[in-house]
CSV table of C-alpha atoms and ligand atoms in Angstrom, one decimal:
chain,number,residue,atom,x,y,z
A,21,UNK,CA,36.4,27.1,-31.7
A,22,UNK,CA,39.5,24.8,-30.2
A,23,UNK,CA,42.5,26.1,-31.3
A,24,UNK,CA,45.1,23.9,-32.8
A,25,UNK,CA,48.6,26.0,-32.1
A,26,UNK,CA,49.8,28.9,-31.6
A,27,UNK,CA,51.7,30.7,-34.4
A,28,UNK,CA,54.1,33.7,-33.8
A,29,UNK,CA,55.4,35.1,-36.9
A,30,UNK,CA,56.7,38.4,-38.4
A,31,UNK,CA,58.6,40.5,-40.5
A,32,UNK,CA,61.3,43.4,-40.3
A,33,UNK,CA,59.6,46.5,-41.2
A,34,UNK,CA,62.2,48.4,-43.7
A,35,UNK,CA,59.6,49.3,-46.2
A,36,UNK,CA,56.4,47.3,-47.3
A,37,UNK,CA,55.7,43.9,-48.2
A,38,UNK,CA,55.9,42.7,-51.5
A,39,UNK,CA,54.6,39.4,-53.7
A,40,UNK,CA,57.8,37.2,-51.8
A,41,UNK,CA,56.2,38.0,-48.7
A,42,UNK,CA,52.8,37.0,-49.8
A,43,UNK,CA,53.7,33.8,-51.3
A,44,UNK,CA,56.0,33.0,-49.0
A,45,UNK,CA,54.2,33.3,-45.5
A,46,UNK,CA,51.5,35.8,-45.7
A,47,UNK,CA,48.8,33.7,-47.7
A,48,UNK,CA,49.7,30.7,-44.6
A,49,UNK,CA,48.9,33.3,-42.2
A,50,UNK,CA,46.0,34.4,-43.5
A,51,UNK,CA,45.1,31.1,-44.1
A,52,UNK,CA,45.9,29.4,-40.6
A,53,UNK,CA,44.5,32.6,-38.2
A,54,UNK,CA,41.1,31.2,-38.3
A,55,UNK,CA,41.9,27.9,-36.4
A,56,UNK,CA,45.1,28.8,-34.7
A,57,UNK,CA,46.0,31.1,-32.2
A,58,UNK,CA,48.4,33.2,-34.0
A,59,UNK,CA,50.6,36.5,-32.9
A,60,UNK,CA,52.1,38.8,-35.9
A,61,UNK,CA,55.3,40.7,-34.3
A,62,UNK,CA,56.4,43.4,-36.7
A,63,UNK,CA,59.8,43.6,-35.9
A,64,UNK,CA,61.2,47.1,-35.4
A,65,UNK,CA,63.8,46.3,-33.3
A,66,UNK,CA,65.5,43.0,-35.3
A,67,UNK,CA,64.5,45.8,-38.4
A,68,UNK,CA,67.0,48.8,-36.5
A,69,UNK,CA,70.4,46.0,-36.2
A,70,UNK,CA,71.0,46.9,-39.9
A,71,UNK,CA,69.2,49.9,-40.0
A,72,UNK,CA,70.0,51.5,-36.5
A,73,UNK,CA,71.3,54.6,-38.4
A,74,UNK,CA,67.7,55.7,-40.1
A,75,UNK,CA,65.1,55.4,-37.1
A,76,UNK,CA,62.7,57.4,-38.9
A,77,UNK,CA,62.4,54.8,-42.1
A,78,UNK,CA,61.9,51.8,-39.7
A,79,UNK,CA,59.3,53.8,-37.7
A,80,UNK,CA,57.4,54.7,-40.9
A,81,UNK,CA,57.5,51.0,-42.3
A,82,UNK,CA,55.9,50.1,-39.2
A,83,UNK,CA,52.6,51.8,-40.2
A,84,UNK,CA,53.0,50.4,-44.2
A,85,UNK,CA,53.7,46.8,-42.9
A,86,UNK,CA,50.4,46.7,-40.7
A,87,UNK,CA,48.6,48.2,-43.7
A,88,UNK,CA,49.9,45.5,-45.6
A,89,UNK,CA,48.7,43.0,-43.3
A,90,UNK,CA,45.2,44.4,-42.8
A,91,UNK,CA,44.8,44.8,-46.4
A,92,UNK,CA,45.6,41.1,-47.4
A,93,UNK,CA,43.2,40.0,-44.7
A,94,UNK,CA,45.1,39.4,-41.3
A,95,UNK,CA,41.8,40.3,-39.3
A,96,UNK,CA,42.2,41.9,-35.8
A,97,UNK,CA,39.8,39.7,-34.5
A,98,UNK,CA,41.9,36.5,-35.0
A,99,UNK,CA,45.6,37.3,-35.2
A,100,UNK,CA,47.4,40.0,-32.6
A,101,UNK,CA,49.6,41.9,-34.1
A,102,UNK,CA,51.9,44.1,-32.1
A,103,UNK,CA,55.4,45.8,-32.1
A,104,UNK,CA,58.5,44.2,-31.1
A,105,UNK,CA,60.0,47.3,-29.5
A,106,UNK,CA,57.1,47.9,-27.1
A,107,UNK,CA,57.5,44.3,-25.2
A,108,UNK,CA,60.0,45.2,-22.6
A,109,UNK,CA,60.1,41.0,-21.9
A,110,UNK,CA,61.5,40.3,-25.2
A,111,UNK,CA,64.7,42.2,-24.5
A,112,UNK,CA,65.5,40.6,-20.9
A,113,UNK,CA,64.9,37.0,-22.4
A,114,UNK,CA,67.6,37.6,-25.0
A,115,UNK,CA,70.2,39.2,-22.8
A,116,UNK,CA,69.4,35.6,-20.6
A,117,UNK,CA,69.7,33.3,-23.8
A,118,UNK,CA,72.8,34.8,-25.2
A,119,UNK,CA,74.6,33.3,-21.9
A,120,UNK,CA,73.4,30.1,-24.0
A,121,UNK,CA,74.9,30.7,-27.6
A,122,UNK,CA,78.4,31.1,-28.6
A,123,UNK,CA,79.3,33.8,-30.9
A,124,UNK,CA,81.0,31.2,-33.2
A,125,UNK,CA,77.5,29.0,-33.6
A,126,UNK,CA,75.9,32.7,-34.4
A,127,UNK,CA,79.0,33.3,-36.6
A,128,UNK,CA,78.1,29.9,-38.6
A,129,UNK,CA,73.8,30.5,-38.7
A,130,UNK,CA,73.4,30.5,-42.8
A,131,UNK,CA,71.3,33.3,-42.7
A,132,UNK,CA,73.1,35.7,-41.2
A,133,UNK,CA,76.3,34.7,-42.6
A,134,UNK,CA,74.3,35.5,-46.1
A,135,UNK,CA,72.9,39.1,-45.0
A,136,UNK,CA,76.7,39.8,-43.8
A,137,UNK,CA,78.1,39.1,-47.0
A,138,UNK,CA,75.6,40.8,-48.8
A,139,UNK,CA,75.7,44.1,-46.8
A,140,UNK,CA,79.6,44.0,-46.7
A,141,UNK,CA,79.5,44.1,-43.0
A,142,UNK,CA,82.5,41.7,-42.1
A,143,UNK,CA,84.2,44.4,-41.1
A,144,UNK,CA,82.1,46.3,-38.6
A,145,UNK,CA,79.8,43.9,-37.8
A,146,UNK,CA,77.6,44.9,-35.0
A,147,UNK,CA,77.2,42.9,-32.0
A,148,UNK,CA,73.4,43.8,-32.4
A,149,UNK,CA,73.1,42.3,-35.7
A,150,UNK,CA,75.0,39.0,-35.0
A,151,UNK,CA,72.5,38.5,-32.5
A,152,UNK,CA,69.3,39.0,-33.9
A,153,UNK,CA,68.7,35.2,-33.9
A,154,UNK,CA,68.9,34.8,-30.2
A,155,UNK,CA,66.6,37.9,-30.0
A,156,UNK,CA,64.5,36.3,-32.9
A,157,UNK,CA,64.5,32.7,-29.7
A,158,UNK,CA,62.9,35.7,-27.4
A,159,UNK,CA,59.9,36.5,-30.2
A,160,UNK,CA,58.9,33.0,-30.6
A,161,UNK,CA,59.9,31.1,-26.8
A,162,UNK,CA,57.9,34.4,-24.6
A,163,UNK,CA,54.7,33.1,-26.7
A,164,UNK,CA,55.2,29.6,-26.6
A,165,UNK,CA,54.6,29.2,-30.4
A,166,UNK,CA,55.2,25.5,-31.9
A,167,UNK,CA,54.5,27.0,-35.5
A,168,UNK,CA,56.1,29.7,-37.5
A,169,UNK,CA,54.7,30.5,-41.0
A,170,UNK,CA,58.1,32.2,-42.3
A,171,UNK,CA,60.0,32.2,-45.9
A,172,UNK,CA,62.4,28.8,-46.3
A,173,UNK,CA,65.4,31.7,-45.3
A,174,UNK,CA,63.9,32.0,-41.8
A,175,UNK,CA,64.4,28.1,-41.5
A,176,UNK,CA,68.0,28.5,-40.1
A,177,UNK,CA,66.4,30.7,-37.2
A,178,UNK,CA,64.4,28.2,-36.1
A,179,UNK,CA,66.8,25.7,-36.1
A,180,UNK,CA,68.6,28.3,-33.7
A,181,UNK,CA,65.8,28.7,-31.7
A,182,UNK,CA,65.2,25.0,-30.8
A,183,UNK,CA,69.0,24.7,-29.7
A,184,UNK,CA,68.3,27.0,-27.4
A,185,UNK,CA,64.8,25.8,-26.1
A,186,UNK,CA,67.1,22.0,-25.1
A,187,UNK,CA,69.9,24.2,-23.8
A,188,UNK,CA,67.5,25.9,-21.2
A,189,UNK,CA,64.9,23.3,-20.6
A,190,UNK,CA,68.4,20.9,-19.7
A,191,UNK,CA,70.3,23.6,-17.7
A,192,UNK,CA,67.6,24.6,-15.3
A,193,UNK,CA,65.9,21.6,-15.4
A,194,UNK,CA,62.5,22.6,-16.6
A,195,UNK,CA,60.0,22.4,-19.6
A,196,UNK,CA,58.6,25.6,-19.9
A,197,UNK,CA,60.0,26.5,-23.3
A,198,UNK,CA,58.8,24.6,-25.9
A,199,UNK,CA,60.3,23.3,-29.4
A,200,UNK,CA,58.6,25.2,-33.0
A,201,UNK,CA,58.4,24.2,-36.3
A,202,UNK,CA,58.7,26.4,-39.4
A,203,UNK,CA,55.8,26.3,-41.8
A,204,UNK,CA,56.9,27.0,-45.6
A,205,UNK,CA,54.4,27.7,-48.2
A,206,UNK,CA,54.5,25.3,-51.0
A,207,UNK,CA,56.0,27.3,-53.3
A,208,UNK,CA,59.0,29.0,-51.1
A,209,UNK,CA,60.7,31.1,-52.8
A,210,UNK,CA,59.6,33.5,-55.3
A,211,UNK,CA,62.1,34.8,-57.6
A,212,UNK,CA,62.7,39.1,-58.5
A,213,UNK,CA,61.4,40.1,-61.3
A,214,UNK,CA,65.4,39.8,-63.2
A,215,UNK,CA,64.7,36.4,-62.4
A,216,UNK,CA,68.7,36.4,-60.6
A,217,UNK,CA,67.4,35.5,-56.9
A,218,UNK,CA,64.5,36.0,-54.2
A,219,UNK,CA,62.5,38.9,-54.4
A,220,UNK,CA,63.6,40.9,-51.8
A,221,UNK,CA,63.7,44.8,-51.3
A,222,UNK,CA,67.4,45.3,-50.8
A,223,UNK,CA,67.9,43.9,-54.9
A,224,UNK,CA,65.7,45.8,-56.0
A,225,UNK,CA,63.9,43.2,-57.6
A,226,UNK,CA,60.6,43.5,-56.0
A,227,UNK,CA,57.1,43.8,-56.7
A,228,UNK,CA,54.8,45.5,-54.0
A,229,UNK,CA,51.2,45.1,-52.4
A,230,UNK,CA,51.2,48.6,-53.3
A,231,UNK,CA,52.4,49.1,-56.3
A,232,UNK,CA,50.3,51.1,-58.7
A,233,UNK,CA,49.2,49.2,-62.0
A,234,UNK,CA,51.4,51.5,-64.0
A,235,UNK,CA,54.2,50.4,-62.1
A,236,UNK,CA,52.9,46.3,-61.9
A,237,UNK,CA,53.2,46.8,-65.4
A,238,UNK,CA,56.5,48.7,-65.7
A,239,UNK,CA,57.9,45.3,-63.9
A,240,UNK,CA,55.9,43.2,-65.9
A,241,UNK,CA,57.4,44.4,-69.3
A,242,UNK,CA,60.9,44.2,-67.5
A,243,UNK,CA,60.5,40.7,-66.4
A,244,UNK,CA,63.0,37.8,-67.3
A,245,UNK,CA,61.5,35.2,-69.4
A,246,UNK,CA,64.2,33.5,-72.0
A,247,UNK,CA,67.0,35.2,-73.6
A,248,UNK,CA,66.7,32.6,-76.1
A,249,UNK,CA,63.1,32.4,-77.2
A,250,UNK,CA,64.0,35.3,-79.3
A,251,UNK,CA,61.2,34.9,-82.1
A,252,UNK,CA,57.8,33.6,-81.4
A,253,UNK,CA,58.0,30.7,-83.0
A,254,UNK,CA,61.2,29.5,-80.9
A,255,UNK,CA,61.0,26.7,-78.7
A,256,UNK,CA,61.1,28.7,-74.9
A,257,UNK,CA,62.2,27.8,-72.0
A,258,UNK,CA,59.6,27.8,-68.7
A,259,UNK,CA,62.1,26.8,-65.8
A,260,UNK,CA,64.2,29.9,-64.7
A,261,UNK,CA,61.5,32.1,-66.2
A,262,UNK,CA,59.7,35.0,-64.0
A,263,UNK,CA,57.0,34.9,-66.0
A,264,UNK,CA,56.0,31.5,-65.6
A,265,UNK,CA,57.0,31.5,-62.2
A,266,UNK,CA,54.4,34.3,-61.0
A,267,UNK,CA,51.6,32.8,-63.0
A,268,UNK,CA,52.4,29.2,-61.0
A,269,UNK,CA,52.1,31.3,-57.7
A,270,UNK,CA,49.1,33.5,-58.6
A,271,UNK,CA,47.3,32.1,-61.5
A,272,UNK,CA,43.9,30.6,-60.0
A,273,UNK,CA,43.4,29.3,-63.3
A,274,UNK,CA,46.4,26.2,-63.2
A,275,UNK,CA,45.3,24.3,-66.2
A,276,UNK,CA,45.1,27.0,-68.6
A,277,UNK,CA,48.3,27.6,-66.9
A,278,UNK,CA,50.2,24.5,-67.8
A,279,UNK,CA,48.8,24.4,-71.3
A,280,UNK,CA,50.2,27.6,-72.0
A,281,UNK,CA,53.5,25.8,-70.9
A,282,UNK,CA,53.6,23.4,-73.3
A,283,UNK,CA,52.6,25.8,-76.1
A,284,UNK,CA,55.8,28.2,-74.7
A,285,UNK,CA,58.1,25.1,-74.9
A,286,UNK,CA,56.9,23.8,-78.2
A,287,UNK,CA,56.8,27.5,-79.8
A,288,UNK,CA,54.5,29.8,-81.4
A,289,UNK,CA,53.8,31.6,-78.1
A,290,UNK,CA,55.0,34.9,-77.5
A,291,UNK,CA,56.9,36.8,-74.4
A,292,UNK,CA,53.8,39.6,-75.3
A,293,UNK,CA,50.7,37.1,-74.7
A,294,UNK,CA,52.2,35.4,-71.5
A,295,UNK,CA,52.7,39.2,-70.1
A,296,UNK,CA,49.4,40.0,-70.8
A,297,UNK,CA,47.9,37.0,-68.6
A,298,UNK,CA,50.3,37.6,-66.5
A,299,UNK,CA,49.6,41.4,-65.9
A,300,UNK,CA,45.8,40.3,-65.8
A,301,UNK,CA,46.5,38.0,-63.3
A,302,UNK,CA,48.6,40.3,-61.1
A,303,UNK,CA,46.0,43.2,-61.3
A,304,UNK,CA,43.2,40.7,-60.5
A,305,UNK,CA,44.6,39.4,-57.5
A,306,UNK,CA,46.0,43.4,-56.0
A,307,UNK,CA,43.1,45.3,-57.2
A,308,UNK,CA,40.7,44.1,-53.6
A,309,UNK,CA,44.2,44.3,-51.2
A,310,UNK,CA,44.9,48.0,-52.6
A,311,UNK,CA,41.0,49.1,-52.5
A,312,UNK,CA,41.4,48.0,-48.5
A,313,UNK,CA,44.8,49.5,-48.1
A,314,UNK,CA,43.7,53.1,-49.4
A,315,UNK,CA,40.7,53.1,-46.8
A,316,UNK,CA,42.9,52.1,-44.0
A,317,UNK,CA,45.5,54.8,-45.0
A,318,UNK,CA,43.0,57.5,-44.5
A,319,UNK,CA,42.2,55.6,-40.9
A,320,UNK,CA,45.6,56.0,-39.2
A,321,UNK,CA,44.1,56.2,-36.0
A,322,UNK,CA,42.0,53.2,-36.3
A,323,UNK,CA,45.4,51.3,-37.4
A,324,UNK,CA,47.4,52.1,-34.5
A,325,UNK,CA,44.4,51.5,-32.1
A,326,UNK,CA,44.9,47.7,-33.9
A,327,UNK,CA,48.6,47.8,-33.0
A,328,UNK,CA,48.3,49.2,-29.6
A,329,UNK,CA,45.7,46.8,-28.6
A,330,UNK,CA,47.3,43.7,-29.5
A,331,UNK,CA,50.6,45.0,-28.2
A,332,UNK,CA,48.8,45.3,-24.8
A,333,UNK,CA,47.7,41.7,-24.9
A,334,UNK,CA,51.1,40.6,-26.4
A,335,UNK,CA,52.8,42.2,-23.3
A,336,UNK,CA,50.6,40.6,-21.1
A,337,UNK,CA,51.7,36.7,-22.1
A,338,UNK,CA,55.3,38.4,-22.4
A,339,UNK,CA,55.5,39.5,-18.7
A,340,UNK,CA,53.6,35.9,-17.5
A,341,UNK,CA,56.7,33.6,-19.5
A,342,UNK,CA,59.4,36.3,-18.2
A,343,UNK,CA,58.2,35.5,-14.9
A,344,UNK,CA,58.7,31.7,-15.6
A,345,UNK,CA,61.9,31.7,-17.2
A,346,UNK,CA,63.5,34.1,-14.7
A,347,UNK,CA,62.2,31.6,-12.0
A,348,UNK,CA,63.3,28.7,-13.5
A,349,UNK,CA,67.1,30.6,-13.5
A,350,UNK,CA,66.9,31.1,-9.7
A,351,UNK,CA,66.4,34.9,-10.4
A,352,UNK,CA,63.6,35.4,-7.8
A,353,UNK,CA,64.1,37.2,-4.8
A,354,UNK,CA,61.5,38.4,-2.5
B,28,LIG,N1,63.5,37.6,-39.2
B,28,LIG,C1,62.3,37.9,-39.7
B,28,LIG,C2,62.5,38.8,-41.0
B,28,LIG,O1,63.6,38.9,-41.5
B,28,LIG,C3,61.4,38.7,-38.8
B,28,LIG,C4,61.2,38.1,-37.4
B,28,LIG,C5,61.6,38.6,-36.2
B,28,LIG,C6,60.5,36.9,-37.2
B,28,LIG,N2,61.2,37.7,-35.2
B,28,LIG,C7,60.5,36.7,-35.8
B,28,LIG,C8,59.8,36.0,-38.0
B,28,LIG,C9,60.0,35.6,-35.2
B,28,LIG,C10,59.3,34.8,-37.4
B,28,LIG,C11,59.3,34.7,-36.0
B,28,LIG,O2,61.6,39.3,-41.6
């Protein structure tokens, strides 16, 4: 089959991947590998400039992350997935493109400003972790992706990356690095189960591929809905509420979906009943992803035979645009 584009993409492994992830760029992934030439980095080393002090829980996540993505469907046979660290190319492209970034324009990329804040790293900011975007230009230039199926925070990155792609192509007058575009699911941001902000592993919030259903459920029962809707028969509220939210993303069943809206909002339905759909729904849709992921625990081998082979091929197109780009700079000599 003709290919349309090719697609690098990827996540830090710190743990594994939750129902934000999904929604956010797995489901595109899964979707997209089957016409489009697509690479899946897990990022260990972006993963170790905020966590460069536990090496061991980054090296573990790697395994859980490529579970995850077996499990919801990323087939071997369509999408490469590989490890960051292990592409030797990737380093020596940033250490060239951060002659082409100032630290101030790194200092002002939303993103990171955000995850500063957050981790109350003003202080002691590492070098490594202010530069993880021009690193981040490395992962998706060496491959010559135009598409990158990410979460809307990842936007900024690309933004980053494409300044970087004109600096080059203008400074040593070439076009071998090409421009990519960020692909964000239609829904693109899926709330924590308090309902506060994005799910996301450092708040605590989440809700995992792997979660057993006693613990779905735990969250499920815990979930934000409407601090107002206090009896039944109270008009309730649907935007802002978790509940509603999750059924919009996972619910295959829309109209029964935005029926049960209306009954919320008018009153009579209760917190209980939507739950209970909800925790149907939720069960229905991990049940096939965490039959998968146990056989593939008990298959390491066969896991990191995945991961080894499509870090092979990853390195080979790494050392082929290394060789460009370091020509293109004047850096060839004999
Ligand atoms: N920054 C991404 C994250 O936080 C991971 C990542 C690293 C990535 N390099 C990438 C994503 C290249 C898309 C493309 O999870």
């Amino acid at each position: 089959m003709n290919k349309k584009q090719i697609i690098l993409t990827g996540d830090r492994p710190t743990g594994p991947l939750h129902l934000g992830h999904y929604v956010g760029s797995l489901a595109n992934r899964v979707a997209l590998q089957k016409d489009h030439t697509q690479f899946i980095m897990i990022a260990d080393a972006q993963a170790l400039t905020d966590n460069y002090e536990h090496p061991q829980k980054i090296h573990d996540a790697v395994f859980q992350v490529a579970l995850d993505y077996l499990a919801v469907g990323i087939d071997p046979n369509l999408s490469t997935i590989f490890i960051q660290s292990m592409i030797p190319a990737l380093a020596e492209l940033t250490l060239y493109y951060l002659n082409l970034v100032t630290v101030n324009r790194l200092k002002r990329n939303p993103t990171v400003k955000t995850e500063i804040n957050q981790k109350g790293m003003e202080e002691n900011l590492p070098a490594g972790f202010l530069m993880y975007p021009v690193s981040q230009a490395a992962d998706i230039t060496t491959f010559k992706a135009t598409l990158v199926p990410v979460g809307e925070d990842q936007i900024p990155m690309i933004e980053q990356t494409n300044e970087i792609v004109r600096t080059f192509n203008r400074l040593y007058k070439t076009s071998i690095l090409v421009e990519a575009q960020a692909l964000v699911s239609k829904i693109a941001r899926l709330q924590g189960i308090d309902g506060k902000a994005k799910m996301s592993k450092s708040l605590g919030n989440a809700v995992y591929l792997s979660d057993s259903m006693d613990v779905v459920q735990q969250k499920v029962k815990q979930m934000y809905t409407d601090p107002l809707h206090l009896k039944v028969n109270d008009p309730g509220n649907v935007e802002g509420n978790v509940v509603f939210s999750y059924l919009d993303a996972f619910d295959p069943d829309q109209k029964t979906v935005s029926e049960l809206k209306e009954h919320y909002q008018r009153g009579g339905l209760g917190d209980m009943t939507i739950k209970k759909r909800l925790l149907e729904v939720l069960n229905a849709f991990l049940q096939p992803i965490q039959e998968k992921r146990k056989v593939l625990e008990q298959d390491k081998n066969y896991v990191m035979n995945i991961l080894q082979k499509g870090t092979a091929q990853a390195n080979e197109i790494a050392e082929k645009t290394l060789q460009e780009v370091k020509s293109a700079m004047h850096l060839h000599y004999f």
